[in-house]
PDB file of C-alpha atoms in Angstrom:
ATOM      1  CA  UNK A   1     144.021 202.267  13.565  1.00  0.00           C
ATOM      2  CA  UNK A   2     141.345 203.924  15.469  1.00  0.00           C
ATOM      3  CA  UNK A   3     139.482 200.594  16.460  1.00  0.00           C
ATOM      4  CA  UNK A   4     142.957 200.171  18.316  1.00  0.00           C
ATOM      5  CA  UNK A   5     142.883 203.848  19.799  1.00  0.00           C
ATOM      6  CA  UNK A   6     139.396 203.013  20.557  1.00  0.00           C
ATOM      7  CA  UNK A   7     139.811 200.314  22.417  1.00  0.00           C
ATOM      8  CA  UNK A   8     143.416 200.903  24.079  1.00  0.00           C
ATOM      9  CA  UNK A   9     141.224 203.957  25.716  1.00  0.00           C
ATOM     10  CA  UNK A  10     138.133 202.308  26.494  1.00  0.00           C
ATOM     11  CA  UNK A  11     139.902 199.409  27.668  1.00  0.00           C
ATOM     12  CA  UNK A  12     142.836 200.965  28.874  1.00  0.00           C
ATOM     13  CA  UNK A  13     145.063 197.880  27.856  1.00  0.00           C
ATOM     14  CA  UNK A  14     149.224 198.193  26.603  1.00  0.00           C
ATOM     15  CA  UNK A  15     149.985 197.881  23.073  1.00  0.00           C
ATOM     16  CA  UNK A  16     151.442 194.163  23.757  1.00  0.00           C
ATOM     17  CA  UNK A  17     148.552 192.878  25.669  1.00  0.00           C
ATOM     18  CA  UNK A  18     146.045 194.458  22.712  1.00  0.00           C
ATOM     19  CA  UNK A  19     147.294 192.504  20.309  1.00  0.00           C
ATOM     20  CA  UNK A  20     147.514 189.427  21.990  1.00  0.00           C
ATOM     21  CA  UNK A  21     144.043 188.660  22.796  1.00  0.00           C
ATOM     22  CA  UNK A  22     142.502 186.079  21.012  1.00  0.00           C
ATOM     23  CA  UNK A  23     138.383 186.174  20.381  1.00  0.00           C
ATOM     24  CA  UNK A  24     138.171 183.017  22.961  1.00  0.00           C
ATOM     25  CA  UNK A  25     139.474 185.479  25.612  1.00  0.00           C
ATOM     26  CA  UNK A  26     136.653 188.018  25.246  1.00  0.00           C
ATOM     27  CA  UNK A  27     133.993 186.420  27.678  1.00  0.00           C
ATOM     28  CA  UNK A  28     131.035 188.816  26.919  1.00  0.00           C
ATOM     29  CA  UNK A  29     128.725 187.373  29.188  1.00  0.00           C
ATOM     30  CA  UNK A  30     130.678 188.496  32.305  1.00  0.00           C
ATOM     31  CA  UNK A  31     131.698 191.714  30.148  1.00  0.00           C
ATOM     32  CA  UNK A  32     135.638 190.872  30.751  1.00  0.00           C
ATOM     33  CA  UNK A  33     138.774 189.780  28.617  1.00  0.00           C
ATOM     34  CA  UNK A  34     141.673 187.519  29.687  1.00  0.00           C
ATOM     35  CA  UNK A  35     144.898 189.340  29.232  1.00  0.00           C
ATOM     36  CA  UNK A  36     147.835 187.063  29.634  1.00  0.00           C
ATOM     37  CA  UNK A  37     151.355 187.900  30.509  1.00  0.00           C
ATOM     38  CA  UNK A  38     150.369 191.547  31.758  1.00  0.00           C
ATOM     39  CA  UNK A  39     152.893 193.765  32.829  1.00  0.00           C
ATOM     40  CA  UNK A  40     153.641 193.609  36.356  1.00  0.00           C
ATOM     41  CA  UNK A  41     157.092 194.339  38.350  1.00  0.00           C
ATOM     42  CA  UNK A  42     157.633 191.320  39.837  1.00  0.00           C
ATOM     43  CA  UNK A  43     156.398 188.663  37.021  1.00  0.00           C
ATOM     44  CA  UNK A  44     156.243 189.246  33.701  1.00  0.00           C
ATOM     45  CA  UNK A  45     155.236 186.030  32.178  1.00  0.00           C
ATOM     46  CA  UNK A  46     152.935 183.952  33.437  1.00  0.00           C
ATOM     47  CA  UNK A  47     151.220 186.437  35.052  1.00  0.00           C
ATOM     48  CA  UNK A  48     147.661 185.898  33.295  1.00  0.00           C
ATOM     49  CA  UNK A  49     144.278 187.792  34.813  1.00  0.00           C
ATOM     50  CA  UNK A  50     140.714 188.221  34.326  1.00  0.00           C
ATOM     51  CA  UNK A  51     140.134 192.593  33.500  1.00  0.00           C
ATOM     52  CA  UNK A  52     136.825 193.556  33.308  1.00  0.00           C
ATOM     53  CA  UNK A  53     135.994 195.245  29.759  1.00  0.00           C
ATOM     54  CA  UNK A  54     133.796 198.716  29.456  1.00  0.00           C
ATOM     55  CA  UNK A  55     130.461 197.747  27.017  1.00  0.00           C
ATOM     56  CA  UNK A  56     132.804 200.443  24.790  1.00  0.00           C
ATOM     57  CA  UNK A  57     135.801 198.353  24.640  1.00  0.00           C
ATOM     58  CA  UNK A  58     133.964 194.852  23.834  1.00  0.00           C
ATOM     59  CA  UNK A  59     131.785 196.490  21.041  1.00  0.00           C
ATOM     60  CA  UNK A  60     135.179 197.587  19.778  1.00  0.00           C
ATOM     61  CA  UNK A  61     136.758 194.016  19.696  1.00  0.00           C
ATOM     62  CA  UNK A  62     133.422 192.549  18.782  1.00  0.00           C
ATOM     63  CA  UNK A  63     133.657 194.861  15.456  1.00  0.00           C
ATOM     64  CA  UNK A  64     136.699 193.410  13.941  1.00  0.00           C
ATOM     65  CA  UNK A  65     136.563 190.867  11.456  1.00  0.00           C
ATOM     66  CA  UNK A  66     137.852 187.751  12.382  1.00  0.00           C
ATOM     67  CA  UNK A  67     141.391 187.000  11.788  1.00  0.00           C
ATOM     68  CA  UNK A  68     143.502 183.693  10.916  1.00  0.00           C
ATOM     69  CA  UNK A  69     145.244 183.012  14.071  1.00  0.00           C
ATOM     70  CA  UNK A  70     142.102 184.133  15.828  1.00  0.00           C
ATOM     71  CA  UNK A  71     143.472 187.379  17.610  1.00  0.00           C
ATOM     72  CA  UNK A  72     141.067 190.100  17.900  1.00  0.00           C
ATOM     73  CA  UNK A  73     143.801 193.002  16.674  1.00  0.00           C
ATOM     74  CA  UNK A  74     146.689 190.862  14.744  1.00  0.00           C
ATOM     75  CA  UNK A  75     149.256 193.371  14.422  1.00  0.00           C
ATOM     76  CA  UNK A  76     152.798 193.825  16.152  1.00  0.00           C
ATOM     77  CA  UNK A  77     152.545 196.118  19.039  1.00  0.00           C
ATOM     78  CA  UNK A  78     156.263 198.281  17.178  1.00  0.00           C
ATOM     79  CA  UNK A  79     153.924 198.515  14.483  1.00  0.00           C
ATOM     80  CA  UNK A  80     151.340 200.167  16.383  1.00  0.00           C
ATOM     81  CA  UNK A  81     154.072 202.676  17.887  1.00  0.00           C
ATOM     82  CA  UNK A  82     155.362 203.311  15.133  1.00  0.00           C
ATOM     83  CA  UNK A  83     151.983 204.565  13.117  1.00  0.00           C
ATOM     84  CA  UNK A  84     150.784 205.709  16.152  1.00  0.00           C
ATOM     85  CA  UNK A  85     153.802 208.253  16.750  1.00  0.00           C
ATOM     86  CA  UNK A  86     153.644 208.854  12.494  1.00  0.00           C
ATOM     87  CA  UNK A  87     149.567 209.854  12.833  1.00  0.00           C
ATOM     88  CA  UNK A  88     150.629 212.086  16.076  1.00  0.00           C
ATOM     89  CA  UNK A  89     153.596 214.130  13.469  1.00  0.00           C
ATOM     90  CA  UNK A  90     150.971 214.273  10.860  1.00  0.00           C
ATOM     91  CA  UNK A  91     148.550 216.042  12.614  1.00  0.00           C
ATOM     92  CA  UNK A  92     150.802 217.804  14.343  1.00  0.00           C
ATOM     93  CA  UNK A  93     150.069 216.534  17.989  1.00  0.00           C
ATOM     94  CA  UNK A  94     153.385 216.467  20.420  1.00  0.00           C
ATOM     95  CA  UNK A  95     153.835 215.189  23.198  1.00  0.00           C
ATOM     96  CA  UNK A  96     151.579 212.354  22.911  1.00  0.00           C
ATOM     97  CA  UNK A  97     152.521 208.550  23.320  1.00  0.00           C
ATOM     98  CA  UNK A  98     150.138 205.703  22.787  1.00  0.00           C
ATOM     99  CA  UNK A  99     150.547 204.805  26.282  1.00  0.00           C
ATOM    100  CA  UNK A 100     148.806 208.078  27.229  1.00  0.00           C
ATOM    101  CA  UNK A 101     145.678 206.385  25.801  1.00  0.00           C
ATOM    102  CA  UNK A 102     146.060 204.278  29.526  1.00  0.00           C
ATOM    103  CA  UNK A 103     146.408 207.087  31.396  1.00  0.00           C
ATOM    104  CA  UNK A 104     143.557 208.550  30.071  1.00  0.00           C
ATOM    105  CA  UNK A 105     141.716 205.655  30.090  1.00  0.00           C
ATOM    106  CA  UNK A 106     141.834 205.214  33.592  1.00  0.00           C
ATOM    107  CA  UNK A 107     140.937 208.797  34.406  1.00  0.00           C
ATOM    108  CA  UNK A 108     137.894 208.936  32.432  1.00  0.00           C
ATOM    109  CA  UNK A 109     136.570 205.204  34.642  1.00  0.00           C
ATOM    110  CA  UNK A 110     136.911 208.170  37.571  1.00  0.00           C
ATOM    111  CA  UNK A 111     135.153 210.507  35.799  1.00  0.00           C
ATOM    112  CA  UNK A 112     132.150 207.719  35.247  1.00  0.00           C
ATOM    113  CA  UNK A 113     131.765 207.437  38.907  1.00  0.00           C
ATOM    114  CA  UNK A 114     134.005 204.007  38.703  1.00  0.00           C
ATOM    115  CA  UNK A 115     135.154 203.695  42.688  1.00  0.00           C
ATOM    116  CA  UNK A 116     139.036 202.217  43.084  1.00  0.00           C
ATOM    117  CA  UNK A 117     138.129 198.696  43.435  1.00  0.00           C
ATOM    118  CA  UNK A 118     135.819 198.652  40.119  1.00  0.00           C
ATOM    119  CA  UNK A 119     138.205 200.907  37.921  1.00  0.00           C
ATOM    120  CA  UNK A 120     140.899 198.872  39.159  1.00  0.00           C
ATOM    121  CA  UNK A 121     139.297 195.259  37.855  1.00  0.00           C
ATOM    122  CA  UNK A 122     139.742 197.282  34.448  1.00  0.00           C
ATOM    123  CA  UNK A 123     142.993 198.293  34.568  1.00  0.00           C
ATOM    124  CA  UNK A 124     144.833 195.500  36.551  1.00  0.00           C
ATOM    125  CA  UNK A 125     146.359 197.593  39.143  1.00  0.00           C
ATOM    126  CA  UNK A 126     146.584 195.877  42.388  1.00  0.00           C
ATOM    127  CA  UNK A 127     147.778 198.972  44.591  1.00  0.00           C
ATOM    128  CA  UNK A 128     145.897 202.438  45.423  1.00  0.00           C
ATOM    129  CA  UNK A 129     149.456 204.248  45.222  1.00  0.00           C
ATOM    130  CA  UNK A 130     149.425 203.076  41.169  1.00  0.00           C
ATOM    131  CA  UNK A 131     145.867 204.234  40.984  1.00  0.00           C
ATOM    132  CA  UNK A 132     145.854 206.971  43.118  1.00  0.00           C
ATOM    133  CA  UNK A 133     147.056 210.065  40.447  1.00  0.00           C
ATOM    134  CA  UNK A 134     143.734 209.299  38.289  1.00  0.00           C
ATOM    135  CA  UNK A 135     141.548 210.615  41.256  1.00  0.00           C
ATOM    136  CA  UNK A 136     142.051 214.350  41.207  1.00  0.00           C
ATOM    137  CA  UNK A 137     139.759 215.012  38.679  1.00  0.00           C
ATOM    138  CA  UNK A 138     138.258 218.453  37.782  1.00  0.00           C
ATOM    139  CA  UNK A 139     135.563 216.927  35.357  1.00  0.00           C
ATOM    140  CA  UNK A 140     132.576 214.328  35.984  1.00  0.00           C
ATOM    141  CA  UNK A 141     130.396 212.302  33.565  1.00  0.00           C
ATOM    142  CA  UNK A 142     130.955 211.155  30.125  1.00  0.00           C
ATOM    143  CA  UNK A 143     132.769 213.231  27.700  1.00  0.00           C
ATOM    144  CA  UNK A 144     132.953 210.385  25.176  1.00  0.00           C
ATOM    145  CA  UNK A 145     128.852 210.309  24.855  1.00  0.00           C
ATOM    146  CA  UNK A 146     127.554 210.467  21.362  1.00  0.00           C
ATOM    147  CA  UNK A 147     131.273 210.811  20.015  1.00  0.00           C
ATOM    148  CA  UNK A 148     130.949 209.969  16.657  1.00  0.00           C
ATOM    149  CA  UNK A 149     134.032 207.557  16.093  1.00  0.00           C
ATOM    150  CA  UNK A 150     132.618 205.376  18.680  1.00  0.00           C
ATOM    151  CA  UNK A 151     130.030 203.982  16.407  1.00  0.00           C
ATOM    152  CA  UNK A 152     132.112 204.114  13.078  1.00  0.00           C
TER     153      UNK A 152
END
């Protein structure tokens, strides 16, 4: 479970789009990962892009073994929730939703120095208005350095 904490904040990808990449879409040479069917308003399927992947993300997905079917996390995305929001009760966290992990994700590209256009290629927003409420940031630089369940 926290390879897919890991990597939902790293990457700042959905629970549904996590667990449908497959190894093929991980294109490390470019540092990016093909995410198909992301969310957007106006199309949900079909609507396949190219979002480029933090070096924290892709050593993330490049650490799990390989699976049968050849996804890089191959679990249901209710399952995820659901032991998600059971970890959160156990250690007595409230008020905390896996899809925070996105939010967060995309604040701390701002807090790298990331301009709109280059945190933006991470997380797939096409507008400045979706982007926008990640900017006012109080803190700069990389809380996450030497973080010990990076490496683990």
């Amino acid at each position: 479970m926290h390879k897919i904490v890991l990597f939902a904040l790293f990457s700042t990808r959905r629970e549904s789009e996590i667990t449908r990449i497959l190894r093929s879409d991980l294109d490390q040479e470019y540092g990016r990962v093909f995410i198909r069917d992301m969310k957007h308003p106006g199309a949900k399927l079909g609507n396949d892009v190219w979002c480029d992947l933090p070096r924290r993300a892709m050593d993330v997905a490049l650490s799990m073994p390989l699976s049968s079917d050849g996804r890089v996390f191959p679990f249901n995305p209710d399952t995820i929730s659901s032991r998600f929001t059971r970890a959160c009760k156990v250690l007595d966290i409230r008020d905390l939703r896996f899809h925070d992990l996105r939010h967060e994700g995309a604040s701390h590209l701002f807090e790298l120095g990331y301009s709109i256009p280059q945190a933006a290629a991470v997380t797939g927003h096409r507008s400045w208005s979706s982007l926008q409420r990640y900017t006012h940031l109080q803190q700069v630089g990389d809380k996450f350095e030497g973080w010990q369940w990076i490496s683990s």
